Amino acid sequence: MAIVAIIPFLFFNISNAAEVIEISKGQKVSILSDKAYRKADGGQFEAVGNVVITHANSSIYGEKAQVSLEKGQTEVEGNVRYVAPMVNMFGSKLIYNFNDQTVDLYNARIQTDNFAVIGKKISQIRKDFIYAEDAEYSTCRDCPESWSIFGKNVEITVGEYVRLKHAFVKVNGVVVMYIPYIIFPIKKNRETGLLFPSFGLNYSEGFRFQQPFFWAISDYNDLTLTPSYFGKRGFGNEFQFRQTLGARSWLEVNSLQVNDEIYAPFKKDKTRSGDKVFRDFSSYEHHFEVGRNFNHHLNIDHLQDLDAVRDLDFYTKDKMLGTESGVSGFFEGRNQYLALTTKGGFQRNYFFNDPYEFDHAYVQMLPKIQLSSIPVTFLRTDVPLFKRMSLVWNSDFSVFKQNHTTPSTYMRNVSRLNVNPYLDWQLGRIGAFKFSHKAQLDEQRYWLQDTNDKKFSKKGIVYESEAKIEFEKIFGIAYEKEVPFDSLQKSDSISGNTIGTIPSVKNDQEGNAQIKVPVNSYRHSQELKLKHYYLSDQETKGNSTFKDQIRQDNGQFDYVDALREKEFENNQISARDSLPLSNTVEFQWNHILIKKSPFRLNAIQDGLFLKDNFSYSKISFFDISQGIDLNRKSSSVNERLTRLYVHSGFSVNSYNLDLKEFYFHQTSEHKFSLSFSKSFERFNLGTEFNYNSFNSSTTPVLKTVAVTSGINFNDLVSVSTYHDYNMRTKKLSKSNYGLVYSPLNNCWKLVLNYATDLIDKRIGFNILINYNDNSFEGLNR
């Protein structure tokens, strides 16, 4: 009787099994293993050794599997791996249901290229939804040794989000923070939830902690609220609202508020003042585009006090657009020929001694209207000297106004019409020379408010003529050639800079290994130019007091106001860099060396075989320019020379050099700069020298040296330094020391920084976390 009772439970041994089992009608499962055992009644199937089970679009690997046809499920043990189209999981034991394709995995790990989830039990309830209890999420390669987030409940929507409830942030296994609910996106779409907190440390102000809450209102707008604690300054909040209004239209609102317990007007130390001062920095910005012919931009900034620019610089430095705040914007309409732009604003000047007051003397632009055109060609012939003639229109009308008229040496409430159309005349070639000519009207009309004589105007015509000849020499032909692999010497460079990257190796008909290498060609071009600038007698008419005003730099609204015959004598460096336009000849000699390298041809990718299959890089250049003032009455050529300009540089392999020199013959003044950098395998060095003796009779000579360096000691640690030294004062203007520690786990980085300037010393640190997709984000801003 005992033997009879055992017989129904016997299994038949099948070696080197490859079975196809039908669980239900149309539901077939393929099982491969070293050995298999089938129960006599066919209700169970057991596979042992290198088990592979495939069902639908899923595959299961393990050492041992039991399949129950009655339950329609399998239980797999030993180094289990479950592979589905959207997920890859590992564990010690797996239960898989063939009917609803649910998965229960024990001692489990979900591994992707970007993150991992580890838990005692992970269940795939649906194809796109995974649930885990007492599990950890991290992006580390050595998890959980570095950092992880432990959650009592973990929900994964495959390809979308990881959600953790009752989460604990752990560093090296030690809990450092509790977060009730946190979401990590594993796709680019957004969802409501707490974002990762940020923090910072200022030794004089204390610890700053900020916890942002993100509300994904819809696919087109969102809102972020960030309750904050700012150390000694007290509590505050950040606010951000974003709205998409169309393909190229949007708006954004940003605001920071703090009840500051340190701040008081004109207070210099950072001790608590005993009072709470409400401080606010807010900005509104929008951009609209209607088709391709109209766009509009508006920016509104509000500062409660001007000192916030420095006190709250961790926030304001990314929001400031210039040295003023207020309302500014533009409207622009255009077609294929013309562009009409109106821009202006009402601004508050940052450079004012009272942080709560408005600088009423600040000159506003209310508004500026610009009208310009594309070059319109009205003549094109083959007749010598009349190759092509084009006309371009440029004009603008500006209203300069003070909020309150204040007693001043200068007139500041002025309207100005500026008209600058020009004629571009391509004369064509005579032999090897190419000739061109340009005539530009330079006219300004002013309407003055704070005077009896209310008009002033000036105009002239600037003529620019050019004769040019070019020489070029091409060395070699850029192409790819096959060479024997053995012919490459150990000393041969195989980098992209010289020979190129190593392509695939193939054998020729005789069986010898051949390799394709690119051959570069070089083009040296030199250009000789002779240019003549001539300013017709500039006519001035009207208020003589205003004319005297714009003769001086600080009496002008901008460079347009300068009297052209005196422009090169201004104290502005940019004006002295240029040549006087009155009657000047300029000689230019320009050189450039360009390397041409072939791409590897691919006849089936974007038609590259028929396109330009070359890349170009500038190896070196040398430009020199010298002007001669023909109006200067002197028999000596040296006394007629204006500024000398030299600019040269090269970029070869890891060496880079740039040199620039302006020399003013009449005053023997220089403006010189030299920069050089070199990169080694684990070290880089750069230096820059600046010398400026321009206007040295009233301004101290500028002599500065800046040195930068960086060392990668290994794959973990790198350091960098920066020093800016003033040779005249013999003091460091700025210095910076940085250290970056990047562990091989690829989940976090540590950044330390020490910076000094003439005013302050700062020690900073930041922890960069790889939340997902190798996008490192800092906890400290």
Coordinates of N, CA, C and O in Angstrom, one line a residue, residues 626 642-645 661-665 667-671:
Q626 N 48.3 99.1 -38.9 CA 48.9 100.4 -38.5 C 48.2 101.5 -39.3 O 47.9 101.3 -40.5
T642 N 49.2 106.6 -36.0 CA 48.2 106.4 -34.9 C 48.5 105.1 -34.3 O 49.6 104.7 -34.2
R643 N 47.5 104.4 -33.8 CA 47.7 103.2 -33.0 C 48.2 102.1 -33.9 O 47.8 101.9 -35.0
L644 N 49.1 101.2 -33.3 CA 49.5 100.0 -33.9 C 48.8 98.8 -33.2 O 48.7 98.8 -32.0
Y645 N 48.3 97.9 -34.0 CA 47.5 96.8 -33.5 C 48.2 95.5 -33.9 O 48.4 95.3 -35.1
E661 N 48.3 93.4 -28.7 CA 49.0 94.7 -28.4 C 48.4 95.8 -29.1 O 48.2 95.8 -30.3
F662 N 48.1 96.9 -28.3 CA 47.8 98.2 -28.9 C 48.9 99.2 -28.4 O 49.1 99.3 -27.2
Y663 N 49.5 99.9 -29.4 CA 50.5 100.8 -29.1 C 50.1 102.2 -29.7 O 49.8 102.3 -30.9
F664 N 50.1 103.2 -28.8 CA 49.8 104.6 -29.2 C 51.0 105.4 -29.4 O 51.7 105.7 -28.4
H665 N 51.4 105.7 -30.6 CA 52.7 106.3 -30.9 C 52.8 107.7 -30.3 O 53.9 108.0 -29.9
T667 N 51.8 109.0 -27.6 CA 52.0 109.1 -26.2 C 52.8 108.0 -25.6 O 53.1 107.9 -24.4
S668 N 53.3 107.1 -26.5 CA 54.1 105.9 -26.1 C 53.4 105.1 -25.1 O 54.0 104.5 -24.1
E669 N 52.1 104.9 -25.2 CA 51.3 104.1 -24.3 C 51.0 102.8 -24.9 O 50.8 102.6 -26.1
H670 N 50.8 101.8 -24.0 CA 50.5 100.4 -24.4 C 49.2 99.9 -23.7 O 48.9 100.3 -22.6
K671 N 48.6 99.0 -24.5 CA 47.6 98.1 -23.9 C 47.9 96.7 -24.4 O 47.7 96.4 -25.6

